[in-house]
mmCIF file of C-alpha atoms and ligand atoms in Angstrom:
data_model
loop_
_atom_site.group_PDB
_atom_site.id
_atom_site.type_symbol
_atom_site.label_atom_id
_atom_site.label_comp_id
_atom_site.label_asym_id
_atom_site.label_seq_id
_atom_site.Cartn_x
_atom_site.Cartn_y
_atom_site.Cartn_z
ATOM 1 C CA UNK A 1 18.317 -17.658 -35.963
ATOM 2 C CA UNK A 2 21.986 -18.197 -35.001
ATOM 3 C CA UNK A 3 21.162 -19.487 -31.540
ATOM 4 C CA UNK A 4 18.772 -22.035 -33.020
ATOM 5 C CA UNK A 5 21.242 -23.180 -35.622
ATOM 6 C CA UNK A 6 23.979 -23.507 -32.984
ATOM 7 C CA UNK A 7 21.774 -25.845 -30.948
ATOM 8 C CA UNK A 8 20.544 -27.776 -33.980
ATOM 9 C CA UNK A 9 24.192 -28.371 -34.926
ATOM 10 C CA UNK A 10 24.469 -30.271 -31.654
ATOM 11 C CA UNK A 11 21.742 -32.641 -32.807
ATOM 12 C CA UNK A 12 18.946 -31.165 -30.683
ATOM 13 C CA UNK A 13 15.382 -31.012 -32.049
ATOM 14 C CA UNK A 14 14.234 -27.371 -31.965
ATOM 15 C CA UNK A 15 10.842 -25.786 -32.718
ATOM 16 C CA UNK A 16 10.181 -22.055 -32.863
ATOM 17 C CA UNK A 17 7.658 -19.969 -30.972
ATOM 18 C CA UNK A 18 6.666 -16.506 -32.124
ATOM 19 C CA UNK A 19 4.477 -14.365 -29.896
ATOM 20 C CA UNK A 20 2.120 -11.900 -31.525
ATOM 21 C CA UNK A 21 1.568 -8.945 -29.203
ATOM 22 C CA UNK A 22 -0.185 -6.703 -31.743
ATOM 23 C CA UNK A 23 2.792 -4.362 -31.819
ATOM 24 C CA UNK A 24 4.959 -6.500 -34.066
ATOM 25 C CA UNK A 25 6.073 -4.828 -37.263
ATOM 26 C CA UNK A 26 5.054 -7.495 -39.691
ATOM 27 C CA UNK A 27 3.951 -7.957 -43.245
ATOM 28 C CA UNK A 28 0.535 -6.425 -42.661
ATOM 29 C CA UNK A 29 1.955 -2.987 -41.937
ATOM 30 C CA UNK A 30 3.763 -3.058 -45.220
ATOM 31 C CA UNK A 31 0.648 -4.339 -46.911
ATOM 32 C CA UNK A 32 -1.319 -1.299 -45.785
ATOM 33 C CA UNK A 33 0.809 1.309 -47.519
ATOM 34 C CA UNK A 34 0.679 1.098 -51.249
ATOM 35 C CA UNK A 35 4.157 2.419 -51.860
ATOM 36 C CA UNK A 36 5.589 -0.637 -50.125
ATOM 37 C CA UNK A 37 3.676 -3.064 -52.290
ATOM 38 C CA UNK A 38 6.685 -3.916 -54.403
ATOM 39 C CA UNK A 39 8.571 -5.154 -51.355
ATOM 40 C CA UNK A 40 8.064 -8.788 -50.395
ATOM 41 C CA UNK A 41 5.446 -9.015 -47.667
ATOM 42 C CA UNK A 42 7.008 -11.911 -45.903
ATOM 43 C CA UNK A 43 6.683 -12.690 -42.252
ATOM 44 C CA UNK A 44 10.210 -12.787 -40.880
ATOM 45 C CA UNK A 45 9.723 -15.506 -38.306
ATOM 46 C CA UNK A 46 8.139 -17.826 -40.885
ATOM 47 C CA UNK A 47 10.993 -17.076 -43.217
ATOM 48 C CA UNK A 48 13.596 -17.813 -40.542
ATOM 49 C CA UNK A 49 11.849 -21.064 -39.589
ATOM 50 C CA UNK A 50 11.849 -22.138 -43.202
ATOM 51 C CA UNK A 51 15.553 -21.367 -43.608
ATOM 52 C CA UNK A 52 16.277 -23.432 -40.524
ATOM 53 C CA UNK A 53 13.858 -26.233 -41.438
ATOM 54 C CA UNK A 54 12.010 -26.082 -38.118
ATOM 55 C CA UNK A 55 8.346 -25.919 -37.172
ATOM 56 C CA UNK A 56 7.019 -22.569 -35.992
ATOM 57 C CA UNK A 57 4.173 -21.943 -33.586
ATOM 58 C CA UNK A 58 2.670 -18.469 -33.651
ATOM 59 C CA UNK A 59 0.894 -17.611 -30.446
ATOM 60 C CA UNK A 60 -1.620 -14.825 -30.013
ATOM 61 C CA UNK A 61 -0.813 -13.068 -26.710
ATOM 62 C CA UNK A 62 -2.643 -9.822 -27.461
ATOM 63 C CA UNK A 63 -4.893 -9.944 -24.387
ATOM 64 C CA UNK A 64 -2.290 -11.079 -21.869
ATOM 65 C CA UNK A 65 0.255 -8.632 -23.212
ATOM 66 C CA UNK A 66 -1.891 -5.670 -22.182
ATOM 67 C CA UNK A 67 -0.904 -6.088 -18.574
ATOM 68 C CA UNK A 68 2.789 -6.216 -19.525
ATOM 69 C CA UNK A 69 2.579 -2.968 -21.430
ATOM 70 C CA UNK A 70 0.254 -1.138 -19.083
ATOM 71 C CA UNK A 71 1.916 -2.099 -15.788
ATOM 72 C CA UNK A 72 5.557 -2.990 -16.427
ATOM 73 C CA UNK A 73 7.236 -3.855 -13.129
ATOM 74 C CA UNK A 74 10.621 -2.831 -14.514
ATOM 75 C CA UNK A 75 9.440 0.267 -16.371
ATOM 76 C CA UNK A 76 9.871 1.357 -19.973
ATOM 77 C CA UNK A 77 12.882 1.822 -22.216
ATOM 78 C CA UNK A 78 13.526 4.926 -24.304
ATOM 79 C CA UNK A 79 9.929 4.837 -25.565
ATOM 80 C CA UNK A 80 6.978 2.731 -24.464
ATOM 81 C CA UNK A 81 8.942 -0.484 -24.819
ATOM 82 C CA UNK A 82 8.731 -2.548 -21.627
ATOM 83 C CA UNK A 83 11.556 -4.808 -22.844
ATOM 84 C CA UNK A 84 12.513 -6.471 -19.595
ATOM 85 C CA UNK A 85 8.934 -7.293 -18.583
ATOM 86 C CA UNK A 86 8.249 -8.342 -22.158
ATOM 87 C CA UNK A 87 11.113 -10.848 -22.134
ATOM 88 C CA UNK A 88 10.081 -12.211 -18.748
ATOM 89 C CA UNK A 89 6.542 -12.638 -20.069
ATOM 90 C CA UNK A 90 7.617 -14.357 -23.276
ATOM 91 C CA UNK A 91 10.003 -16.740 -21.561
ATOM 92 C CA UNK A 92 7.264 -17.516 -19.045
ATOM 93 C CA UNK A 93 4.868 -18.329 -21.907
ATOM 94 C CA UNK A 94 7.572 -20.432 -23.539
ATOM 95 C CA UNK A 95 8.097 -22.289 -20.258
ATOM 96 C CA UNK A 96 4.378 -23.033 -20.137
ATOM 97 C CA UNK A 97 4.526 -24.215 -23.758
ATOM 98 C CA UNK A 98 7.458 -26.584 -23.223
ATOM 99 C CA UNK A 99 5.708 -28.118 -20.217
ATOM 100 C CA UNK A 100 2.555 -28.715 -22.260
ATOM 101 C CA UNK A 101 4.444 -30.057 -25.266
ATOM 102 C CA UNK A 102 7.113 -32.143 -23.581
ATOM 103 C CA UNK A 103 10.176 -30.139 -24.493
ATOM 104 C CA UNK A 104 13.162 -29.874 -22.157
ATOM 105 C CA UNK A 105 14.513 -26.362 -22.383
ATOM 106 C CA UNK A 106 14.207 -22.897 -23.939
ATOM 107 C CA UNK A 107 16.764 -21.021 -26.003
ATOM 108 C CA UNK A 108 16.820 -17.329 -26.917
ATOM 109 C CA UNK A 109 19.158 -15.330 -29.130
ATOM 110 C CA UNK A 110 20.025 -12.835 -26.375
ATOM 111 C CA UNK A 111 23.567 -11.543 -26.071
ATOM 112 C CA UNK A 112 24.907 -9.815 -22.958
ATOM 113 C CA UNK A 113 25.295 -6.083 -23.434
ATOM 114 C CA UNK A 114 23.521 -5.962 -26.761
ATOM 115 C CA UNK A 115 20.509 -3.964 -25.628
ATOM 116 C CA UNK A 116 20.790 -1.381 -22.875
ATOM 117 C CA UNK A 117 17.693 -2.413 -20.938
ATOM 118 C CA UNK A 118 16.969 -6.077 -21.262
ATOM 119 C CA UNK A 119 20.224 -7.697 -22.278
ATOM 120 C CA UNK A 120 22.590 -6.719 -19.484
ATOM 121 C CA UNK A 121 24.532 -9.149 -17.381
ATOM 122 C CA UNK A 122 22.417 -8.260 -14.344
ATOM 123 C CA UNK A 123 19.078 -8.618 -16.156
ATOM 124 C CA UNK A 124 19.803 -12.064 -17.622
ATOM 125 C CA UNK A 125 19.174 -13.828 -14.287
ATOM 126 C CA UNK A 126 16.101 -11.644 -13.692
ATOM 127 C CA UNK A 127 14.486 -13.025 -16.852
ATOM 128 C CA UNK A 128 15.394 -16.599 -15.946
ATOM 129 C CA UNK A 129 14.088 -16.223 -12.389
ATOM 130 C CA UNK A 130 10.953 -14.161 -12.868
ATOM 131 C CA UNK A 131 9.765 -16.225 -15.830
ATOM 132 C CA UNK A 132 10.058 -19.397 -13.776
ATOM 133 C CA UNK A 133 12.230 -20.990 -16.471
ATOM 134 C CA UNK A 134 15.295 -20.767 -14.199
ATOM 135 C CA UNK A 135 17.961 -23.253 -15.271
ATOM 136 C CA UNK A 136 15.964 -24.319 -18.310
ATOM 137 C CA UNK A 137 16.707 -21.072 -20.101
ATOM 138 C CA UNK A 138 19.820 -21.250 -22.270
ATOM 139 C CA UNK A 139 21.343 -18.410 -24.314
ATOM 140 C CA UNK A 140 23.631 -20.241 -26.735
ATOM 141 C CA UNK A 141 25.317 -17.094 -28.082
ATOM 142 C CA UNK A 142 26.614 -15.932 -24.702
ATOM 143 C CA UNK A 143 26.317 -19.097 -22.608
ATOM 144 C CA UNK A 144 30.014 -19.156 -21.798
ATOM 145 C CA UNK A 145 29.671 -15.819 -20.023
ATOM 146 C CA UNK A 146 26.823 -17.060 -17.872
ATOM 147 C CA UNK A 147 26.494 -19.753 -15.186
ATOM 148 C CA UNK A 148 25.921 -23.312 -16.393
ATOM 149 C CA UNK A 149 22.293 -24.173 -17.106
ATOM 150 C CA UNK A 150 20.459 -27.488 -16.858
ATOM 151 C CA UNK A 151 20.916 -28.534 -20.522
ATOM 152 C CA UNK A 152 24.659 -28.015 -20.128
ATOM 153 C CA UNK A 153 24.855 -29.813 -16.782
ATOM 154 C CA UNK A 154 22.838 -32.736 -18.104
ATOM 155 C CA UNK A 155 24.989 -32.959 -21.215
ATOM 156 C CA UNK A 156 22.041 -32.345 -23.579
ATOM 157 C CA UNK A 157 24.260 -29.681 -25.119
ATOM 158 C CA UNK A 158 28.010 -29.267 -25.003
ATOM 159 C CA UNK A 159 28.917 -25.987 -23.303
ATOM 160 C CA UNK A 160 32.291 -25.969 -25.039
ATOM 161 C CA UNK A 161 30.612 -25.608 -28.399
ATOM 162 C CA UNK A 162 28.522 -22.630 -27.319
ATOM 163 C CA UNK A 163 29.602 -18.987 -27.608
ATOM 164 C CA UNK A 164 30.801 -16.061 -25.514
ATOM 165 C CA UNK A 165 29.554 -13.081 -27.505
ATOM 166 C CA UNK A 166 29.031 -9.816 -25.665
ATOM 167 C CA UNK A 167 28.544 -6.127 -26.308
ATOM 168 C CA UNK A 168 26.919 -4.170 -29.051
ATOM 169 C CA UNK A 169 29.170 -5.275 -31.889
ATOM 170 C CA UNK A 170 27.544 -7.693 -34.268
ATOM 171 C CA UNK A 171 30.728 -8.776 -35.981
ATOM 172 C CA UNK A 172 30.934 -12.207 -34.308
ATOM 173 C CA UNK A 173 27.286 -12.846 -35.206
ATOM 174 C CA UNK A 174 27.951 -11.883 -38.821
ATOM 175 C CA UNK A 175 30.947 -14.207 -38.923
ATOM 176 C CA UNK A 176 28.925 -17.050 -37.437
ATOM 177 C CA UNK A 177 26.124 -16.420 -39.929
ATOM 178 C CA UNK A 178 28.654 -16.746 -42.701
ATOM 179 C CA UNK A 179 30.052 -19.922 -41.195
ATOM 180 C CA UNK A 180 26.514 -21.380 -41.112
ATOM 181 C CA UNK A 181 26.062 -20.359 -44.740
ATOM 182 C CA UNK A 182 23.271 -17.816 -44.136
ATOM 183 C CA UNK A 183 23.498 -15.412 -47.023
ATOM 184 C CA UNK A 184 20.605 -13.294 -45.815
ATOM 185 C CA UNK A 185 20.577 -12.623 -42.119
ATOM 186 C CA UNK A 186 17.274 -11.351 -40.708
ATOM 187 C CA UNK A 187 16.885 -8.103 -38.800
ATOM 188 C CA UNK A 188 19.795 -7.199 -36.614
ATOM 189 C CA UNK A 189 18.969 -4.508 -33.992
ATOM 190 C CA UNK A 190 15.357 -3.694 -33.064
ATOM 191 C CA UNK A 191 12.962 -2.643 -35.775
ATOM 192 C CA UNK A 192 10.536 -5.443 -35.145
ATOM 193 C CA UNK A 193 8.374 -3.844 -32.473
ATOM 194 C CA UNK A 194 6.414 -0.590 -32.742
ATOM 195 C CA UNK A 195 6.872 0.153 -29.050
ATOM 196 C CA UNK A 196 10.493 1.152 -29.649
ATOM 197 C CA UNK A 197 9.315 3.781 -32.129
ATOM 198 C CA UNK A 198 9.015 7.314 -30.742
ATOM 199 C CA UNK A 199 6.227 8.482 -32.997
ATOM 200 C CA UNK A 200 4.190 5.343 -32.336
ATOM 201 C CA UNK A 201 4.702 5.655 -28.573
ATOM 202 C CA UNK A 202 3.622 9.303 -28.693
ATOM 203 C CA UNK A 203 0.389 8.259 -30.380
ATOM 204 C CA UNK A 204 -0.273 5.629 -27.748
ATOM 205 C CA UNK A 205 0.361 8.123 -24.922
ATOM 206 C CA UNK A 206 -2.025 10.547 -26.641
ATOM 207 C CA UNK A 207 -4.684 7.836 -26.838
ATOM 208 C CA UNK A 208 -4.344 7.025 -23.144
ATOM 209 C CA UNK A 209 -4.389 10.703 -22.182
ATOM 210 C CA UNK A 210 -7.526 11.357 -24.232
ATOM 211 C CA UNK A 211 -9.299 8.349 -22.721
ATOM 212 C CA UNK A 212 -8.145 9.163 -19.224
ATOM 213 C CA UNK A 213 -6.967 5.586 -18.721
ATOM 214 C CA UNK A 214 -4.305 3.238 -19.959
ATOM 215 C CA UNK A 215 -6.176 0.693 -22.032
ATOM 216 C CA UNK A 216 -6.405 -0.385 -25.654
ATOM 217 C CA UNK A 217 -7.923 -2.891 -28.031
ATOM 218 C CA UNK A 218 -6.284 -4.509 -31.053
ATOM 219 C CA UNK A 219 -8.127 -2.122 -33.386
ATOM 220 C CA UNK A 220 -6.588 0.856 -31.545
ATOM 221 C CA UNK A 221 -3.137 -0.628 -31.902
ATOM 222 C CA UNK A 222 -3.674 -1.196 -35.621
ATOM 223 C CA UNK A 223 -5.058 2.278 -36.268
ATOM 224 C CA UNK A 224 -2.063 3.917 -34.574
ATOM 225 C CA UNK A 225 0.080 2.393 -37.323
ATOM 226 C CA UNK A 226 -1.913 4.004 -40.106
ATOM 227 C CA UNK A 227 -2.430 7.524 -41.438
ATOM 228 C CA UNK A 228 -1.775 11.021 -40.225
ATOM 229 C CA UNK A 229 -3.109 11.580 -36.706
ATOM 230 C CA UNK A 230 -4.287 15.058 -35.789
ATOM 231 C CA UNK A 231 -5.832 16.165 -32.510
ATOM 232 C CA UNK A 232 -7.241 19.652 -33.055
ATOM 233 C CA UNK A 233 -8.988 19.629 -29.662
ATOM 234 C CA UNK A 234 -8.515 17.504 -26.579
ATOM 235 C CA UNK A 235 -11.832 15.729 -27.164
ATOM 236 C CA UNK A 236 -11.415 14.615 -30.769
ATOM 237 C CA UNK A 237 -8.814 13.115 -33.056
ATOM 238 C CA UNK A 238 -8.751 12.706 -36.825
ATOM 239 C CA UNK A 239 -7.047 9.826 -38.650
ATOM 240 C CA UNK A 240 -6.357 10.896 -42.230
ATOM 241 C CA UNK A 241 -5.312 8.387 -44.890
ATOM 242 C CA UNK A 242 -2.079 9.370 -46.640
ATOM 243 C CA UNK A 243 -2.512 7.303 -49.761
ATOM 244 C CA UNK A 244 -4.659 4.684 -51.431
ATOM 245 C CA UNK A 245 -3.454 1.703 -49.414
ATOM 246 C CA UNK A 246 -4.268 3.466 -46.140
ATOM 247 C CA UNK A 247 -7.571 4.645 -47.563
ATOM 248 C CA UNK A 248 -8.550 1.047 -48.295
ATOM 249 C CA UNK A 249 -7.428 -0.039 -44.866
ATOM 250 C CA UNK A 250 -9.418 2.708 -43.102
ATOM 251 C CA UNK A 251 -12.520 1.764 -45.132
ATOM 252 C CA UNK A 252 -12.679 -1.341 -42.970
ATOM 253 C CA UNK A 253 -13.234 0.850 -39.889
ATOM 254 C CA UNK A 254 -15.720 3.314 -41.288
ATOM 255 C CA UNK A 255 -18.708 1.826 -39.503
ATOM 256 C CA UNK A 256 -17.033 2.195 -36.122
ATOM 257 C CA UNK A 257 -16.320 5.940 -36.478
ATOM 258 C CA UNK A 258 -17.702 9.197 -37.792
ATOM 259 C CA UNK A 259 -16.067 9.739 -41.160
ATOM 260 C CA UNK A 260 -15.402 12.638 -43.499
ATOM 261 C CA UNK A 261 -14.606 12.660 -47.207
ATOM 262 C CA UNK A 262 -14.439 15.416 -49.794
ATOM 263 C CA UNK A 263 -17.162 15.343 -52.445
ATOM 264 C CA UNK A 264 -16.146 18.157 -54.791
ATOM 265 C CA UNK A 265 -12.507 17.051 -55.057
ATOM 266 C CA UNK A 266 -10.659 13.746 -54.680
ATOM 267 C CA UNK A 267 -9.435 13.349 -51.122
ATOM 268 C CA UNK A 268 -8.684 10.951 -48.301
ATOM 269 C CA UNK A 269 -10.998 9.062 -46.006
ATOM 270 C CA UNK A 270 -10.893 10.565 -42.511
ATOM 271 C CA UNK A 271 -11.954 8.739 -39.341
ATOM 272 C CA UNK A 272 -12.955 10.888 -36.383
ATOM 273 C CA UNK A 273 -12.660 9.641 -32.832
ATOM 274 C CA UNK A 274 -14.561 11.705 -30.244
ATOM 275 C CA UNK A 275 -17.810 13.634 -29.859
ATOM 276 C CA UNK A 276 -17.998 16.762 -31.975
ATOM 277 C CA UNK A 277 -20.004 19.942 -31.483
ATOM 278 C CA UNK A 278 -21.408 21.734 -34.556
ATOM 279 C CA UNK A 279 -18.399 24.075 -34.479
ATOM 280 C CA UNK A 280 -15.979 21.121 -34.247
ATOM 281 C CA UNK A 281 -17.611 19.585 -37.341
ATOM 282 C CA UNK A 282 -16.867 22.736 -39.359
ATOM 283 C CA UNK A 283 -13.258 22.727 -38.181
ATOM 284 C CA UNK A 284 -12.876 19.023 -38.976
ATOM 285 C CA UNK A 285 -14.335 19.638 -42.445
ATOM 286 C CA UNK A 286 -11.816 22.440 -43.081
ATOM 287 C CA UNK A 287 -8.983 20.112 -42.031
ATOM 288 C CA UNK A 288 -10.322 17.310 -44.237
ATOM 289 C CA UNK A 289 -10.433 19.755 -47.158
ATOM 290 C CA UNK A 290 -6.832 20.769 -46.435
ATOM 291 C CA UNK A 291 -5.647 17.197 -47.092
ATOM 292 C CA UNK A 292 -7.673 16.799 -50.283
ATOM 293 C CA UNK A 293 -6.761 17.791 -53.812
ATOM 294 C CA UNK A 294 -8.938 20.860 -53.298
ATOM 295 C CA UNK A 295 -6.505 22.338 -50.759
ATOM 296 C CA UNK A 296 -5.987 25.437 -52.935
ATOM 297 C CA UNK A 297 -9.667 25.812 -53.884
ATOM 298 C CA UNK A 298 -11.953 28.558 -52.625
ATOM 299 C CA UNK A 299 -14.530 26.079 -51.432
ATOM 300 C CA UNK A 300 -14.611 22.350 -50.933
ATOM 301 C CA UNK A 301 -17.638 20.216 -50.199
ATOM 302 C CA UNK A 302 -17.123 17.740 -47.393
ATOM 303 C CA UNK A 303 -19.478 14.941 -46.438
ATOM 304 C CA UNK A 304 -19.710 13.695 -42.893
ATOM 305 C CA UNK A 305 -21.225 10.301 -42.141
ATOM 306 C CA UNK A 306 -22.313 9.183 -38.723
ATOM 307 C CA UNK A 307 -24.263 5.978 -38.126
ATOM 308 C CA UNK A 308 -25.665 6.090 -41.649
ATOM 309 C CA UNK A 309 -26.672 9.765 -41.444
ATOM 310 C CA UNK A 310 -25.007 12.201 -43.800
ATOM 311 C CA UNK A 311 -24.290 15.924 -43.446
ATOM 312 C CA UNK A 312 -22.672 18.216 -45.942
ATOM 313 C CA UNK A 313 -20.307 21.151 -45.317
ATOM 314 C CA UNK A 314 -19.088 23.748 -47.777
ATOM 315 C CA UNK A 315 -15.768 25.042 -46.422
ATOM 316 C CA UNK A 316 -12.577 26.912 -47.242
ATOM 317 C CA UNK A 317 -9.652 24.571 -46.594
ATOM 318 C CA UNK A 318 -7.297 25.553 -43.765
ATOM 319 C CA UNK A 319 -3.867 26.644 -44.933
ATOM 320 C CA UNK A 320 -0.831 24.761 -43.686
ATOM 321 C CA UNK A 321 -0.007 27.683 -41.332
ATOM 322 C CA UNK A 322 -3.423 27.311 -39.768
ATOM 323 C CA UNK A 323 -2.636 23.757 -38.705
ATOM 324 C CA UNK A 324 -0.350 24.109 -35.680
ATOM 325 C CA UNK A 325 2.400 21.566 -35.169
ATOM 326 C CA UNK A 326 0.920 20.600 -31.804
ATOM 327 C CA UNK A 327 -2.123 19.143 -33.539
ATOM 328 C CA UNK A 328 0.044 16.459 -35.091
ATOM 329 C CA UNK A 329 0.137 13.534 -32.719
ATOM 330 C CA UNK B 1 -9.486 -44.653 -45.504
ATOM 331 C CA UNK B 2 -11.758 -42.487 -43.372
ATOM 332 C CA UNK B 3 -13.990 -40.040 -45.178
ATOM 333 C CA UNK B 4 -12.301 -36.652 -45.668
ATOM 334 C CA UNK B 5 -13.772 -33.845 -43.669
ATOM 335 C CA UNK B 6 -13.898 -30.361 -45.154
ATOM 336 C CA UNK B 7 -14.041 -27.271 -42.964
ATOM 337 C CA UNK B 8 -14.271 -23.553 -43.668
ATOM 338 C CA UNK B 9 -12.652 -20.609 -41.956
ATOM 339 C CA UNK B 10 -13.497 -16.960 -42.390
ATOM 340 C CA UNK B 11 -10.393 -14.839 -41.755
ATOM 341 C CA UNK B 12 -11.540 -11.767 -43.650
ATOM 342 C CA UNK B 13 -10.583 -8.364 -42.235
ATOM 343 C CA UNK B 14 -7.825 -9.942 -40.166
ATOM 344 C CA UNK B 15 -4.274 -8.811 -40.742
ATOM 345 C CA UNK B 16 -1.259 -11.099 -40.802
ATOM 346 C CA UNK B 17 -0.290 -12.949 -38.758
ATOM 347 C CA UNK B 18 -3.823 -13.338 -37.357
ATOM 348 C CA UNK B 19 -5.098 -15.414 -40.336
ATOM 349 C CA UNK B 20 -2.091 -17.711 -39.935
ATOM 350 C CA UNK B 21 -2.812 -18.081 -36.219
ATOM 351 C CA UNK B 22 -6.480 -18.902 -36.953
ATOM 352 C CA UNK B 23 -5.456 -21.512 -39.549
ATOM 353 C CA UNK B 24 -2.950 -23.015 -37.122
ATOM 354 C CA UNK B 25 -5.500 -23.233 -34.308
ATOM 355 C CA UNK B 26 -8.151 -24.686 -36.597
ATOM 356 C CA UNK B 27 -5.813 -27.314 -38.050
ATOM 357 C CA UNK B 28 -4.930 -28.439 -34.519
ATOM 358 C CA UNK B 29 -8.526 -29.656 -34.193
ATOM 359 C CA UNK B 30 -8.516 -31.470 -37.565
ATOM 360 C CA UNK B 31 -7.245 -34.873 -38.689
ATOM 361 C CA UNK B 32 -4.670 -35.994 -41.251
ATOM 362 C CA UNK B 33 -6.112 -35.728 -44.776
ATOM 363 C CA UNK B 34 -8.883 -33.268 -43.826
ATOM 364 C CA UNK B 35 -9.353 -30.177 -45.962
ATOM 365 C CA UNK B 36 -9.552 -26.580 -44.788
ATOM 366 C CA UNK B 37 -10.766 -23.721 -46.936
ATOM 367 C CA UNK B 38 -9.840 -20.291 -45.608
ATOM 368 C CA UNK B 39 -10.969 -16.936 -46.996
ATOM 369 C CA UNK B 40 -8.906 -13.817 -46.218
ATOM 370 C CA UNK B 41 -8.549 -10.208 -47.307
ATOM 371 C CA UNK B 42 -4.939 -9.424 -46.315
ATOM 372 C CA UNK B 43 -2.800 -10.102 -49.421
ATOM 373 C CA UNK B 44 0.066 -11.129 -47.094
ATOM 374 C CA UNK B 45 -1.674 -14.493 -46.583
ATOM 375 C CA UNK B 46 -0.682 -15.574 -50.082
ATOM 376 C CA UNK B 47 2.880 -15.754 -48.759
ATOM 377 C CA UNK B 48 2.397 -16.450 -45.087
ATOM 378 C CA UNK B 49 -0.130 -19.302 -45.156
ATOM 379 C CA UNK B 50 1.801 -21.347 -47.770
ATOM 380 C CA UNK B 51 5.044 -20.690 -45.835
ATOM 381 C CA UNK B 52 3.430 -21.803 -42.588
ATOM 382 C CA UNK B 53 2.053 -24.917 -44.328
ATOM 383 C CA UNK B 54 5.423 -25.818 -45.852
ATOM 384 C CA UNK B 55 7.237 -25.684 -42.527
ATOM 385 C CA UNK B 56 4.517 -27.525 -40.672
ATOM 386 C CA UNK B 57 3.955 -30.295 -43.204
ATOM 387 C CA UNK B 58 0.550 -29.341 -44.684
ATOM 388 C CA UNK B 59 -0.218 -29.192 -48.373
ATOM 389 C CA UNK B 60 -1.674 -26.304 -50.358
ATOM 390 C CA UNK B 61 -4.276 -27.539 -52.803
ATOM 391 C CA UNK B 62 -5.087 -24.144 -54.321
ATOM 392 C CA UNK B 63 -4.676 -20.426 -53.645
ATOM 393 C CA UNK B 64 -6.840 -17.982 -55.588
ATOM 394 C CA UNK B 65 -7.364 -14.253 -55.654
ATOM 395 C CA UNK B 66 -10.960 -13.283 -56.448
ATOM 396 C CA UNK B 67 -11.056 -9.500 -56.571
ATOM 397 C CA UNK B 68 -9.271 -8.932 -53.273
ATOM 398 C CA UNK B 69 -10.586 -12.029 -51.493
ATOM 399 C CA UNK B 70 -8.022 -14.763 -51.155
ATOM 400 C CA UNK B 71 -9.210 -18.348 -50.892
ATOM 401 C CA UNK B 72 -6.696 -20.981 -49.870
ATOM 402 C CA UNK B 73 -7.376 -24.724 -49.687
ATOM 403 C CA UNK B 74 -5.176 -26.785 -47.412
ATOM 404 C CA UNK B 75 -4.857 -30.525 -46.880
ATOM 405 C CA UNK B 76 -3.865 -31.294 -43.307
ATOM 406 C CA UNK B 77 -0.583 -33.186 -43.008
ATOM 407 C CA UNK B 78 1.214 -34.775 -40.048
HETATM 408 S S1 SF4 C 401 11.485 -4.497 -28.510
HETATM 409 FE FE1 SF4 C 401 9.285 -4.911 -28.178
HETATM 410 S S2 SF4 C 401 9.069 -7.121 -28.467
HETATM 411 FE FE2 SF4 C 401 11.243 -6.707 -28.188
HETATM 412 S S3 SF4 C 401 11.583 -7.006 -25.973
HETATM 413 FE FE3 SF4 C 401 11.177 -4.823 -26.311
HETATM 414 S S4 SF4 C 401 9.000 -4.593 -25.981
HETATM 415 FE FE4 SF4 C 401 9.365 -6.772 -26.295
#
């Protein structure tokens, strides 16, 4: 936001590009959970573009991003976040976009030293080089700490009016935001990508382990964001809605999975991923009953649906002690 | 003036920003003054599609909620 404004102040026409990888924490995630319904469900990049008065292009990179996440050349960060490879990929896509749309250079809001993995002085040139953007990649907020780029050499922007921010402190950014008159300043550190989240990354690792290979589809990525995930046995996992919003969301997937619901008591919708033996079905039914309003009841009736066929189970719900911590993914 | 062309887009079951991306890609193939009617199920579209239209110069003709299905009519701008 600040980098864009800084360049616009120099009279340059800027348009925004937002890449959708599938892992972005956006309005939809908030829309799923009912308790968040009061919060505005805005998309941050659209909001930023509107504040700045620029066009925004949202690009679906879900398919291409798989290779970045599955085989990162530079490895992962603290969780499954392949930040350096991700930045190289995005700048490379932006380079392709500017060539197709007749733009001259790319700007990013990166600041040296702000993120431990991808925003270090030694990784800045890596991104420029490996993306193929080279001298056409300008970081207005820390440009003065980096070698001159093409837009500066050509005089398209004045290097003297760019910045020399560095390190983790955000004070200079806050001051600049104030100077630009931004009263609300979107998302400082992280928080916009699920891959930096430990619990999300654990669920993705569990999915890959269970499948025996690192691969995923958009539906997998979405379902990892929703519900309580329990793996009682290596060969099956249960996704249990935690409240009404998640229940509604999981309804959309019920034809792709075996499902369980409680009949005798109100309870959540449960999706089951895996192939279950008769014994597994009984266990799954007891777990389903545990998360229903019949958790204290002697017996709960649970209905299982698989490809249109229904089966009924009368079970005693498991107690919380009977659900080991290790089952929680 | 050339006859207005009306097109339909089904973006049900898609979560934001996918409906916005579909609208954007569809509008790229349409001409100034054409109309696009999009149907979605993610309530986020009631904010995101109008916001996307405002910043990209398209006009919202109507946006209705019919029992959880959101229908938005857009006139393509420049
Ligand atoms: S936080 Fe996520 S989106 Fe951002 S650079 Fe890292 S992997 Fe990419």
